[in-house]
mmCIF file of C-alpha atoms in Angstrom:
data_model
loop_
_atom_site.group_PDB
_atom_site.id
_atom_site.type_symbol
_atom_site.label_atom_id
_atom_site.label_comp_id
_atom_site.label_asym_id
_atom_site.label_seq_id
_atom_site.Cartn_x
_atom_site.Cartn_y
_atom_site.Cartn_z
ATOM 1 C CA MET H 1 -4.643 -26.460 -23.672
ATOM 2 C CA LYS H 2 -1.457 -28.289 -24.635
ATOM 3 C CA ILE H 3 -1.403 -31.040 -27.271
ATOM 4 C CA THR H 4 1.030 -33.861 -26.469
ATOM 5 C CA ALA H 5 2.454 -36.646 -28.652
ATOM 6 C CA PRO H 6 0.414 -39.468 -26.997
ATOM 7 C CA LEU H 7 -2.742 -37.455 -27.616
ATOM 8 C CA LEU H 8 -1.974 -37.247 -31.330
ATOM 9 C CA VAL H 9 -1.454 -41.016 -31.490
ATOM 10 C CA ILE H 10 -4.838 -41.636 -29.887
ATOM 11 C CA PHE H 11 -6.492 -39.093 -32.171
ATOM 12 C CA LEU H 12 -5.129 -40.775 -35.307
ATOM 13 C CA THR H 13 -6.020 -44.215 -33.961
ATOM 14 C CA ALA H 14 -9.599 -43.097 -33.411
ATOM 15 C CA ILE H 15 -9.827 -41.882 -37.025
ATOM 16 C CA PHE H 16 -8.554 -45.167 -38.432
ATOM 17 C CA LEU H 17 -10.894 -47.156 -36.191
ATOM 18 C CA PHE H 18 -13.808 -45.072 -37.381
ATOM 19 C CA LEU H 19 -12.873 -45.756 -40.990
ATOM 20 C CA ALA H 20 -12.500 -49.451 -40.246
ATOM 21 C CA ALA H 21 -15.895 -49.555 -38.533
ATOM 22 C CA THR H 22 -17.611 -48.479 -41.740
ATOM 23 C CA ASN H 23 -16.595 -51.742 -43.439
ATOM 24 C CA ILE H 24 -16.017 -54.235 -40.636
ATOM 25 C CA GLN H 25 -18.598 -55.097 -38.015
ATOM 26 C CA GLY H 26 -17.384 -56.941 -34.934
ATOM 27 C CA GLY H 27 -17.818 -57.022 -31.193
ATOM 28 C CA TRP H 28 -14.223 -56.044 -30.576
ATOM 29 C CA LEU H 29 -14.989 -52.540 -31.894
ATOM 30 C CA TYR H 30 -17.313 -51.922 -28.931
ATOM 31 C CA VAL H 31 -14.444 -52.714 -26.580
ATOM 32 C CA VAL H 32 -12.204 -50.271 -28.420
ATOM 33 C CA ASP H 33 -14.911 -47.597 -28.280
ATOM 34 C CA ALA H 34 -15.293 -48.113 -24.530
ATOM 35 C CA LEU H 35 -11.548 -47.706 -24.046
ATOM 36 C CA LEU H 36 -11.527 -44.540 -26.128
ATOM 37 C CA TRP H 37 -14.397 -43.051 -24.143
ATOM 38 C CA SER H 38 -12.505 -43.885 -20.947
ATOM 39 C CA VAL H 39 -9.522 -41.993 -22.316
ATOM 40 C CA VAL H 40 -11.741 -39.024 -23.129
ATOM 41 C CA PHE H 41 -13.185 -39.026 -19.610
ATOM 42 C CA LEU H 42 -9.823 -39.367 -17.848
ATOM 43 C CA ALA H 43 -7.984 -36.888 -20.079
ATOM 44 C CA PHE H 44 -10.632 -34.193 -20.562
ATOM 45 C CA VAL H 45 -13.589 -34.325 -18.197
ATOM 46 C CA LEU H 46 -11.965 -35.385 -14.929
ATOM 47 C CA PRO H 47 -9.190 -32.720 -14.814
ATOM 48 C CA PHE H 48 -11.717 -30.003 -15.670
ATOM 49 C CA LEU H 49 -14.034 -31.017 -12.826
ATOM 50 C CA GLN H 50 -11.181 -31.316 -10.335
ATOM 51 C CA LEU H 51 -9.647 -27.932 -11.111
ATOM 52 C CA ARG H 52 -12.990 -26.242 -10.478
ATOM 53 C CA ARG H 53 -13.256 -27.855 -7.036
ATOM 54 C CA LEU H 54 -9.683 -27.090 -5.992
ATOM 55 C CA GLN H 55 -9.615 -25.043 -2.762
ATOM 56 C CA LEU H 56 -6.974 -22.290 -2.784
ATOM 57 C CA LYS H 57 -5.859 -19.850 -0.090
ATOM 58 C CA ARG H 58 -3.215 -17.129 -0.012
ATOM 59 C CA HIS H 59 -1.257 -16.161 3.125
ATOM 60 C CA PHE H 60 1.188 -13.284 3.664
ATOM 61 C CA LEU H 61 3.927 -14.401 6.044
ATOM 62 C CA ASN H 62 5.667 -11.131 6.923
ATOM 63 C CA GLN H 63 5.076 -7.401 7.039
ATOM 64 C CA ALA H 64 5.335 -5.875 3.583
ATOM 65 C CA VAL H 65 7.819 -3.021 3.146
ATOM 66 C CA ALA H 66 8.770 -1.467 -0.174
ATOM 67 C CA GLU H 67 12.011 -2.745 -1.755
ATOM 68 C CA PHE H 68 12.154 -5.719 0.633
ATOM 69 C CA PRO H 69 11.078 -9.324 -0.118
ATOM 70 C CA VAL H 70 7.531 -10.267 0.845
ATOM 71 C CA SER H 71 6.914 -13.946 1.620
ATOM 72 C CA VAL H 72 3.661 -15.366 0.241
ATOM 73 C CA GLU H 73 2.268 -18.879 0.577
ATOM 74 C CA LEU H 74 -0.395 -20.449 -1.631
ATOM 75 C CA THR H 75 -2.104 -23.515 -0.162
ATOM 76 C CA LEU H 76 -4.237 -25.905 -2.196
ATOM 77 C CA LYS H 77 -6.544 -28.716 -1.139
ATOM 78 C CA ASN H 78 -8.164 -31.370 -3.330
ATOM 79 C CA GLN H 79 -11.838 -31.736 -2.400
ATOM 80 C CA ARG H 80 -12.654 -34.428 -4.994
ATOM 81 C CA ARG H 81 -12.322 -38.153 -4.312
ATOM 82 C CA TRP H 82 -10.314 -38.716 -7.481
ATOM 83 C CA PRO H 83 -6.616 -37.800 -7.179
ATOM 84 C CA LEU H 84 -5.473 -34.699 -9.048
ATOM 85 C CA MET H 85 -2.527 -35.655 -11.255
ATOM 86 C CA PHE H 86 0.325 -33.606 -12.710
ATOM 87 C CA LEU H 87 -0.729 -30.267 -11.224
ATOM 88 C CA ASN H 88 0.745 -26.869 -12.154
ATOM 89 C CA LEU H 89 0.206 -23.747 -10.047
ATOM 90 C CA GLU H 90 1.255 -20.169 -10.807
ATOM 91 C CA GLU H 91 0.482 -16.805 -9.187
ATOM 92 C CA GLY H 92 -1.375 -14.299 -11.362
ATOM 93 C CA PRO H 93 -0.319 -10.691 -11.995
ATOM 94 C CA ILE H 94 -0.091 -8.293 -9.036
ATOM 95 C CA GLN H 95 -1.212 -4.675 -9.425
ATOM 96 C CA ASN H 96 -0.348 -1.572 -7.442
ATOM 97 C CA LEU H 97 -3.696 0.231 -7.248
ATOM 98 C CA ARG H 98 -2.089 3.622 -6.674
ATOM 99 C CA THR H 99 0.251 3.603 -9.668
ATOM 100 C CA GLY H 100 -1.536 1.096 -11.897
ATOM 101 C CA GLN H 101 1.743 -0.786 -12.303
ATOM 102 C CA THR H 102 1.437 -4.561 -12.816
ATOM 103 C CA LEU H 103 4.182 -7.012 -11.935
ATOM 104 C CA GLN H 104 4.561 -10.764 -12.265
ATOM 105 C CA PRO H 105 6.474 -12.657 -9.540
ATOM 106 C CA ASP H 106 9.701 -14.035 -10.977
ATOM 107 C CA THR H 107 9.359 -17.543 -9.533
ATOM 108 C CA ASP H 108 9.210 -21.104 -10.820
ATOM 109 C CA LYS H 109 5.850 -22.790 -11.278
ATOM 110 C CA PHE H 110 4.690 -25.139 -8.560
ATOM 111 C CA PHE H 111 4.386 -28.759 -9.756
ATOM 112 C CA ALA H 112 2.906 -31.774 -7.974
ATOM 113 C CA VAL H 113 2.674 -35.290 -9.393
ATOM 114 C CA SER H 114 -0.391 -36.255 -7.378
ATOM 115 C CA VAL H 115 -2.708 -34.575 -4.877
ATOM 116 C CA GLY H 116 -4.964 -37.058 -3.104
ATOM 117 C CA TYR H 117 -8.418 -36.507 -1.661
ATOM 118 C CA GLY H 118 -8.263 -34.089 1.282
ATOM 119 C CA GLU H 119 -4.509 -33.600 0.844
ATOM 120 C CA GLU H 120 -3.156 -30.073 1.319
ATOM 121 C CA LEU H 121 0.010 -28.727 -0.300
ATOM 122 C CA SER H 122 1.734 -25.348 0.025
ATOM 123 C CA TYR H 123 3.564 -23.280 -2.565
ATOM 124 C CA PRO H 124 5.791 -20.594 -0.988
ATOM 125 C CA TYR H 125 7.292 -17.804 -3.055
ATOM 126 C CA SER H 126 8.460 -14.225 -2.591
ATOM 127 C CA PHE H 127 8.396 -10.999 -4.560
ATOM 128 C CA VAL H 128 9.863 -7.532 -4.046
ATOM 129 C CA PRO H 129 7.369 -4.638 -4.285
ATOM 130 C CA PRO H 130 9.193 -1.723 -5.941
ATOM 131 C CA ASN H 131 7.100 0.958 -4.260
ATOM 132 C CA PRO H 132 4.617 1.342 -1.389
ATOM 133 C CA GLY H 133 0.850 1.305 -1.657
ATOM 134 C CA VAL H 134 -2.004 -1.179 -1.838
ATOM 135 C CA PHE H 135 -1.256 -4.231 -3.999
ATOM 136 C CA SER H 136 -4.145 -6.249 -5.422
ATOM 137 C CA PHE H 137 -3.973 -10.006 -6.081
ATOM 138 C CA GLN H 138 -6.784 -11.233 -8.313
ATOM 139 C CA SER H 139 -6.221 -14.749 -9.642
ATOM 140 C CA VAL H 140 -4.169 -17.946 -9.657
ATOM 141 C CA HIS H 141 -3.463 -20.055 -12.747
ATOM 142 C CA THR H 142 -3.886 -23.796 -12.169
ATOM 143 C CA GLY H 143 -3.340 -26.620 -14.645
ATOM 144 C CA SER H 144 -3.620 -30.395 -14.736
ATOM 145 C CA PHE H 145 -2.653 -33.048 -17.291
ATOM 146 C CA GLY H 146 -5.089 -35.577 -15.846
ATOM 147 C CA PRO H 147 -4.352 -39.167 -14.754
ATOM 148 C CA LEU H 148 -3.057 -40.108 -18.221
ATOM 149 C CA GLY H 149 -0.886 -37.019 -18.745
ATOM 150 C CA LEU H 150 -2.284 -36.516 -22.238
ATOM 151 C CA LEU H 151 -3.804 -33.049 -22.297
ATOM 152 C CA GLY H 152 -2.953 -29.973 -20.235
ATOM 153 C CA LEU H 153 -6.071 -28.166 -19.024
ATOM 154 C CA TYR H 154 -5.519 -24.718 -17.461
ATOM 155 C CA TRP H 155 -7.983 -22.802 -15.346
ATOM 156 C CA LYS H 156 -7.844 -19.206 -14.114
ATOM 157 C CA GLN H 157 -9.294 -19.179 -10.605
ATOM 158 C CA ASN H 158 -10.323 -15.956 -8.904
ATOM 159 C CA LEU H 159 -8.575 -15.533 -5.571
ATOM 160 C CA PRO H 160 -8.854 -11.831 -4.634
ATOM 161 C CA SER H 161 -6.827 -10.410 -1.781
ATOM 162 C CA ALA H 162 -4.909 -7.215 -1.047
ATOM 163 C CA LEU H 163 -1.664 -6.300 0.671
ATOM 164 C CA VAL H 164 -0.600 -2.955 2.136
ATOM 165 C CA VAL H 165 3.077 -2.277 1.413
ATOM 166 C CA LEU H 166 4.630 0.248 3.795
ATOM 167 C CA PRO H 167 7.081 2.929 2.641
ATOM 168 C CA ILE H 168 10.637 3.118 3.937
ATOM 169 C CA GLN H 169 11.780 6.305 5.608
ATOM 170 C CA ALA H 170 13.471 8.452 3.011
ATOM 171 C CA GLU H 171 16.845 10.090 3.463
ATOM 172 C CA VAL H 172 16.240 13.649 2.339
ATOM 173 C CA SER H 173 18.074 16.942 2.432
ATOM 174 C CA SER H 174 16.784 20.284 3.647
ATOM 175 C CA GLN H 175 15.441 21.114 0.181
ATOM 176 C CA ASN H 176 11.984 19.757 0.984
ATOM 177 C CA LEU H 177 11.260 22.451 3.540
ATOM 178 C CA LEU H 178 12.759 25.916 3.835
ATOM 179 C CA GLU H 179 15.742 25.947 6.150
ATOM 180 C CA GLU H 180 14.592 29.233 7.676
ATOM 181 C CA HIS H 181 11.491 27.440 8.943
ATOM 182 C CA PHE H 182 13.624 25.186 11.082
ATOM 183 C CA GLN H 183 15.710 28.146 12.220
ATOM 184 C CA ASP H 184 12.466 29.630 13.539
ATOM 185 C CA ILE H 185 11.758 26.305 15.233
ATOM 186 C CA ARG H 186 15.130 26.246 16.969
ATOM 187 C CA GLN H 187 14.758 29.866 18.112
ATOM 188 C CA ALA H 188 11.286 29.141 19.476
ATOM 189 C CA ARG H 189 12.622 26.174 21.417
ATOM 190 C CA ARG H 190 15.317 28.304 22.992
ATOM 191 C CA ARG H 191 12.725 30.929 23.930
ATOM 192 C CA SER H 192 10.546 28.244 25.499
ATOM 193 C CA HIS H 193 13.032 27.771 28.323
ATOM 194 C CA SER H 194 12.308 31.180 29.838
ATOM 195 C CA ALA H 195 11.022 31.207 33.396
ATOM 196 C CA GLU H 196 7.366 31.733 32.536
ATOM 197 C CA ASP H 197 7.342 28.746 30.136
ATOM 198 C CA ILE H 198 8.905 26.186 32.502
ATOM 199 C CA SER H 199 6.538 23.431 33.624
ATOM 200 C CA HIS H 200 8.760 21.517 36.108
ATOM 201 C CA PHE H 201 12.327 20.491 36.890
ATOM 202 C CA ARG H 202 13.918 17.048 36.897
ATOM 203 C CA SER H 203 17.347 15.461 37.201
ATOM 204 C CA TYR H 204 19.629 15.348 34.191
ATOM 205 C CA GLN H 205 19.511 12.121 32.148
ATOM 206 C CA PRO H 206 21.935 10.854 29.503
ATOM 207 C CA GLY H 207 20.890 12.174 26.119
ATOM 208 C CA ASP H 208 19.416 15.470 27.368
ATOM 209 C CA SER H 209 20.491 18.591 25.521
ATOM 210 C CA ARG H 210 22.785 20.988 27.343
ATOM 211 C CA ARG H 211 20.418 23.798 26.391
ATOM 212 C CA ALA H 212 17.772 22.259 28.663
ATOM 213 C CA ILE H 213 20.010 22.438 31.775
ATOM 214 C CA HIS H 214 18.843 24.984 34.357
ATOM 215 C CA TRP H 215 22.171 26.174 35.787
ATOM 216 C CA ARG H 216 20.776 28.160 38.721
ATOM 217 C CA ASN H 217 18.941 25.157 40.196
ATOM 218 C CA SER H 218 21.883 22.920 39.306
ATOM 219 C CA ALA H 219 24.148 25.095 41.469
ATOM 220 C CA ARG H 220 21.580 25.146 44.273
ATOM 221 C CA TYR H 221 21.124 21.353 44.457
ATOM 222 C CA GLY H 222 24.649 20.364 43.540
ATOM 223 C CA GLN H 223 23.551 18.289 40.516
ATOM 224 C CA LEU H 224 22.462 18.934 36.955
ATOM 225 C CA ILE H 225 18.805 19.963 36.749
ATOM 226 C CA VAL H 226 16.805 20.023 33.503
ATOM 227 C CA ALA H 227 13.923 22.430 32.899
ATOM 228 C CA GLU H 228 10.892 20.929 31.151
ATOM 229 C CA ALA H 229 9.015 23.473 29.035
ATOM 230 C CA ARG H 230 5.259 23.814 29.374
ATOM 231 C CA GLU H 231 4.764 24.013 25.632
ATOM 232 C CA GLU H 232 7.258 24.454 22.840
ATOM 233 C CA PRO H 233 5.812 26.274 19.843
ATOM 234 C CA PHE H 234 6.683 25.016 16.364
ATOM 235 C CA GLN H 235 7.110 21.459 17.652
ATOM 236 C CA GLN H 236 3.912 20.383 15.939
ATOM 237 C CA ALA H 237 3.197 20.024 12.239
ATOM 238 C CA LEU H 238 -0.157 19.399 10.581
ATOM 239 C CA VAL H 239 -0.129 17.433 7.318
ATOM 240 C CA LEU H 240 -3.308 17.818 5.260
ATOM 241 C CA PHE H 241 -3.876 15.599 2.224
ATOM 242 C CA ASN H 242 -6.654 15.787 -0.349
ATOM 243 C CA THR H 243 -7.980 12.273 -1.098
ATOM 244 C CA GLU H 244 -10.951 13.239 -3.268
ATOM 245 C CA GLN H 245 -11.953 10.702 -5.927
ATOM 246 C CA LYS H 246 -11.657 12.899 -9.021
ATOM 247 C CA GLN H 247 -7.852 13.161 -8.870
ATOM 248 C CA ALA H 248 -5.687 11.446 -11.484
ATOM 249 C CA ASN H 249 -3.472 8.623 -10.233
ATOM 250 C CA PRO H 250 -0.125 9.967 -11.587
ATOM 251 C CA ALA H 251 -0.593 13.347 -9.901
ATOM 252 C CA PHE H 252 -1.809 11.746 -6.688
ATOM 253 C CA TYR H 253 1.133 9.341 -6.586
ATOM 254 C CA ALA H 254 3.606 12.205 -7.096
ATOM 255 C CA LEU H 255 2.085 14.003 -4.099
ATOM 256 C CA VAL H 256 2.291 10.883 -1.938
ATOM 257 C CA GLN H 257 5.976 10.495 -2.784
ATOM 258 C CA GLU H 258 6.579 14.108 -1.823
ATOM 259 C CA ALA H 259 4.618 13.642 1.409
ATOM 260 C CA GLU H 260 6.843 10.693 2.354
ATOM 261 C CA LYS H 261 9.949 12.865 1.956
ATOM 262 C CA VAL H 262 8.443 15.781 3.861
ATOM 263 C CA CYS H 263 7.259 13.610 6.755
ATOM 264 C CA SER H 264 10.683 11.970 6.982
ATOM 265 C CA HIS H 265 12.213 15.416 7.196
ATOM 266 C CA LEU H 266 9.787 16.513 9.909
ATOM 267 C CA LEU H 267 10.579 13.465 12.038
ATOM 268 C CA GLU H 268 14.308 14.086 11.635
ATOM 269 C CA HIS H 269 13.737 17.523 13.169
ATOM 270 C CA LYS H 270 11.860 15.989 16.132
ATOM 271 C CA MET H 271 8.495 17.336 15.040
ATOM 272 C CA GLU H 272 5.222 15.938 16.354
ATOM 273 C CA ILE H 273 3.018 15.247 13.334
ATOM 274 C CA PHE H 274 -0.761 15.454 13.076
ATOM 275 C CA CYS H 275 -2.319 13.984 9.906
ATOM 276 C CA GLN H 276 -5.707 14.687 8.396
ATOM 277 C CA ALA H 277 -7.564 13.738 5.195
ATOM 278 C CA GLN H 278 -11.127 13.045 4.123
ATOM 279 C CA ALA H 279 -12.723 9.878 5.458
ATOM 280 C CA ALA H 280 -11.927 6.767 3.435
ATOM 281 C CA GLU H 281 -14.729 5.180 1.413
ATOM 282 C CA PRO H 282 -15.684 1.885 3.174
ATOM 283 C CA THR H 283 -17.047 0.264 -0.008
ATOM 284 C CA PHE H 284 -13.696 0.539 -1.759
ATOM 285 C CA TRP H 285 -11.807 -1.084 1.109
ATOM 286 C CA ASN H 286 -14.429 -3.770 1.710
ATOM 287 C CA GLN H 287 -14.002 -4.908 -1.894
ATOM 288 C CA LEU H 288 -10.303 -5.352 -1.155
ATOM 289 C CA GLN H 289 -11.128 -7.302 2.024
ATOM 290 C CA LEU H 290 -9.228 -4.725 4.093
ATOM 291 C CA SER H 291 -10.392 -2.711 7.081
ATOM 292 C CA THR H 292 -11.117 0.943 6.353
ATOM 293 C CA PRO H 293 -7.921 2.858 7.210
ATOM 294 C CA PRO H 294 -7.958 5.854 9.562
ATOM 295 C CA ARG H 295 -7.430 9.242 7.987
ATOM 296 C CA ARG H 296 -6.759 11.164 11.211
ATOM 297 C CA LEU H 297 -3.628 10.720 13.303
ATOM 298 C CA SER H 298 -2.523 12.698 16.338
ATOM 299 C CA ALA H 299 0.864 13.318 17.934
ATOM 300 C CA ILE H 300 2.886 10.904 15.782
ATOM 301 C CA ARG H 301 6.608 10.917 16.571
ATOM 302 C CA THR H 302 7.859 7.755 14.842
ATOM 303 C CA TRP H 303 7.938 6.557 11.257
ATOM 304 C CA GLU H 304 6.231 3.299 12.251
ATOM 305 C CA GLY H 305 3.193 5.245 13.413
ATOM 306 C CA LEU H 306 3.053 7.212 10.181
ATOM 307 C CA SER H 307 3.907 4.664 7.474
ATOM 308 C CA TYR H 308 0.502 2.894 7.339
ATOM 309 C CA TRP H 309 -1.310 6.227 6.950
ATOM 310 C CA LEU H 310 0.956 7.122 4.031
ATOM 311 C CA ALA H 311 0.671 3.665 2.432
ATOM 312 C CA THR H 312 -3.148 3.691 2.425
ATOM 313 C CA LEU H 313 -3.615 7.176 0.979
ATOM 314 C CA MET H 314 -5.857 6.655 -2.045
ATOM 315 C CA PRO H 315 -8.151 8.964 -4.057
ATOM 316 C CA ASP H 316 -11.262 7.285 -2.663
ATOM 317 C CA ALA H 317 -13.111 9.985 -0.701
ATOM 318 C CA GLN H 318 -16.503 11.231 -1.864
ATOM 319 C CA GLU H 319 -16.304 14.415 0.198
ATOM 320 C CA SER H 320 -14.729 17.445 -1.465
ATOM 321 C CA PHE H 321 -11.651 18.971 0.121
ATOM 322 C CA ASP H 322 -13.261 22.384 0.674
ATOM 323 C CA ARG H 323 -16.254 20.790 2.380
ATOM 324 C CA HIS H 324 -13.942 18.718 4.554
ATOM 325 C CA LEU H 325 -11.971 21.792 5.638
ATOM 326 C CA SER H 326 -15.136 23.755 6.408
ATOM 327 C CA HIS H 327 -16.586 20.935 8.557
ATOM 328 C CA ASN H 328 -13.292 20.176 10.314
ATOM 329 C CA PRO H 329 -11.801 23.455 11.537
ATOM 330 C CA VAL H 330 -8.127 23.326 12.462
ATOM 331 C CA ASN H 331 -6.510 25.117 15.395
ATOM 332 C CA SER H 332 -3.357 25.939 13.472
ATOM 333 C CA GLU H 333 -1.994 28.913 15.360
ATOM 334 C CA ASN H 334 1.025 27.058 16.789
ATOM 335 C CA MET H 335 1.424 24.511 14.001
ATOM 336 C CA LEU H 336 3.452 24.318 10.858
ATOM 337 C CA ILE H 337 0.812 23.439 8.229
ATOM 338 C CA ILE H 338 1.689 21.489 5.097
ATOM 339 C CA LEU H 339 -0.997 20.917 2.478
ATOM 340 C CA PHE H 340 -0.869 18.371 -0.378
ATOM 341 C CA CYS H 341 -3.396 18.738 -3.203
ATOM 342 C CA THR H 342 -3.636 18.434 -6.967
ATOM 343 C CA GLU H 343 -5.721 21.608 -7.186
ATOM 344 C CA LEU H 344 -5.599 24.598 -4.867
ATOM 345 C CA PRO H 345 -8.548 24.820 -2.426
ATOM 346 C CA SER H 346 -10.768 27.876 -2.377
ATOM 347 C CA PHE H 347 -9.288 31.116 -1.086
ATOM 348 C CA GLU H 348 -11.753 31.072 1.801
ATOM 349 C CA SER H 349 -10.493 27.670 2.947
ATOM 350 C CA LEU H 350 -6.896 28.884 2.730
ATOM 351 C CA ARG H 351 -7.733 31.973 4.781
ATOM 352 C CA ASN H 352 -9.259 29.793 7.488
ATOM 353 C CA LEU H 353 -6.182 27.554 7.547
ATOM 354 C CA ALA H 354 -3.734 30.434 7.663
ATOM 355 C CA GLN H 355 -5.701 32.436 10.217
ATOM 356 C CA GLY H 356 -3.334 34.237 12.581
ATOM 357 C CA LYS H 357 -0.204 33.376 10.659
ATOM 358 C CA GLY H 358 0.552 36.845 9.404
ATOM 359 C CA SER H 359 0.024 38.663 12.719
ATOM 360 C CA SER H 360 1.921 36.195 14.895
ATOM 361 C CA GLY H 361 4.959 35.952 12.627
ATOM 362 C CA LEU H 362 4.680 32.205 12.325
ATOM 363 C CA ALA H 363 5.924 30.261 9.322
ATOM 364 C CA PRO H 364 3.777 30.499 6.181
ATOM 365 C CA LEU H 365 1.413 27.772 5.066
ATOM 366 C CA LEU H 366 3.287 25.327 2.819
ATOM 367 C CA ILE H 367 1.338 23.935 -0.155
ATOM 368 C CA TYR H 368 2.484 21.185 -2.515
ATOM 369 C CA CYS H 369 0.410 21.235 -5.695
ATOM 370 C CA THR H 370 0.590 19.541 -9.113
ATOM 371 C CA GLU H 371 -1.675 21.920 -11.046
ATOM 372 C CA PRO H 372 -0.760 25.495 -12.090
ATOM 373 C CA VAL H 373 -1.574 27.958 -9.330
ATOM 374 C CA PRO H 374 -3.691 31.037 -10.136
ATOM 375 C CA SER H 375 -2.721 34.500 -8.976
ATOM 376 C CA LEU H 376 -3.318 34.928 -5.255
ATOM 377 C CA PRO H 377 -4.902 37.840 -3.402
ATOM 378 C CA GLU H 378 -2.483 40.093 -1.533
ATOM 379 C CA ASP H 379 -3.572 38.872 1.894
ATOM 380 C CA LEU H 380 -2.728 35.265 0.932
ATOM 381 C CA ALA H 381 0.363 35.829 -1.187
ATOM 382 C CA SER H 382 2.391 36.930 1.844
ATOM 383 C CA ILE H 383 1.554 33.926 4.023
ATOM 384 C CA LEU H 384 1.468 31.075 1.487
ATOM 385 C CA GLU H 385 4.473 29.119 0.233
ATOM 386 C CA ILE H 386 3.419 27.123 -2.865
ATOM 387 C CA ARG H 387 5.665 24.448 -4.363
ATOM 388 C CA HIS H 388 4.969 22.765 -7.669
ATOM 389 C CA VAL H 389 5.208 18.964 -7.892
ATOM 390 C CA GLU H 390 5.711 17.323 -11.278
ATOM 391 C CA ALA H 391 3.235 14.514 -11.946
ATOM 392 C CA GLN H 392 4.736 11.374 -13.415
ATOM 393 C CA ALA H 393 3.566 10.397 -16.879
#
């Protein structure tokens, strides 16, 4: 509520009239009382009733990407027959559910002198999300000074909605993954062009690597011929992420940030990425009025196909990570496996994931973990590469 100068004048006038009425009796006092009650109705009751019946909607006008402006439009409609006078409108706080960070859009308040019956107005604004994730919008602050402009009544109206903000592809160095892993990848690709691994031949196209040229057939046909490999080992990477509910948000967010860097690095090296996590909890996403996101992706080769999966990673799953791994066996023999978890899974689950790694000479299983790692058995110590991730305070 805001007290204005005209309101004080009326308040003092009412006091003096009340004092005068104790000594003077006249019909004109009833007229004054009627006018005062009209002022009370127009200044107090009417704005309160109108604000409660104000219809509000929120629209997102463009795709949300971290560190880029997001255009939002609030629309309001007056459903009462009395006009709504001197209206203020302001967006409430916005919260990133993954980090818990709350931000307030740095925009001017919307102001309208009059909103008639059935009239619809729009209030566009923009804000810049500093990081990716799911952003929750809960309320809108509306205010009206009524037809007389005497008293400002403000009302907090619930208007829940959610927005998924996509991450941008990070520019990272080779520190995220061991460089020798990619040396193994390059050697495996060169080996894949042996005669027994060739699937078919085709004509050379601009952009093809010179290593793919089959010189013997090129000499035979008088043009450059490219050999397509049947299967190139080490071209595929499996990213496993633990989304169990019991994890703390700071540790989980640190792992998601690391996963964004690692996935960017994998795509830079032309890797085909498979993603897997526990099934998302539908109740959590229904409360946000969002469709339940997929937690399994196959053969992703672009950042656009991967960004939504990364943005919607939340600690919302009821299923434990060990149970998920036991019920969803992974054929990991020809894959580079990267695991993100706050706590290390059971040794049995790790043995199942790393099955065949030691005998085939493939790259070890990479694990990014925020908690201290216990001592490992000898059979796992040689095939696991564990990296510690610092959780943000």
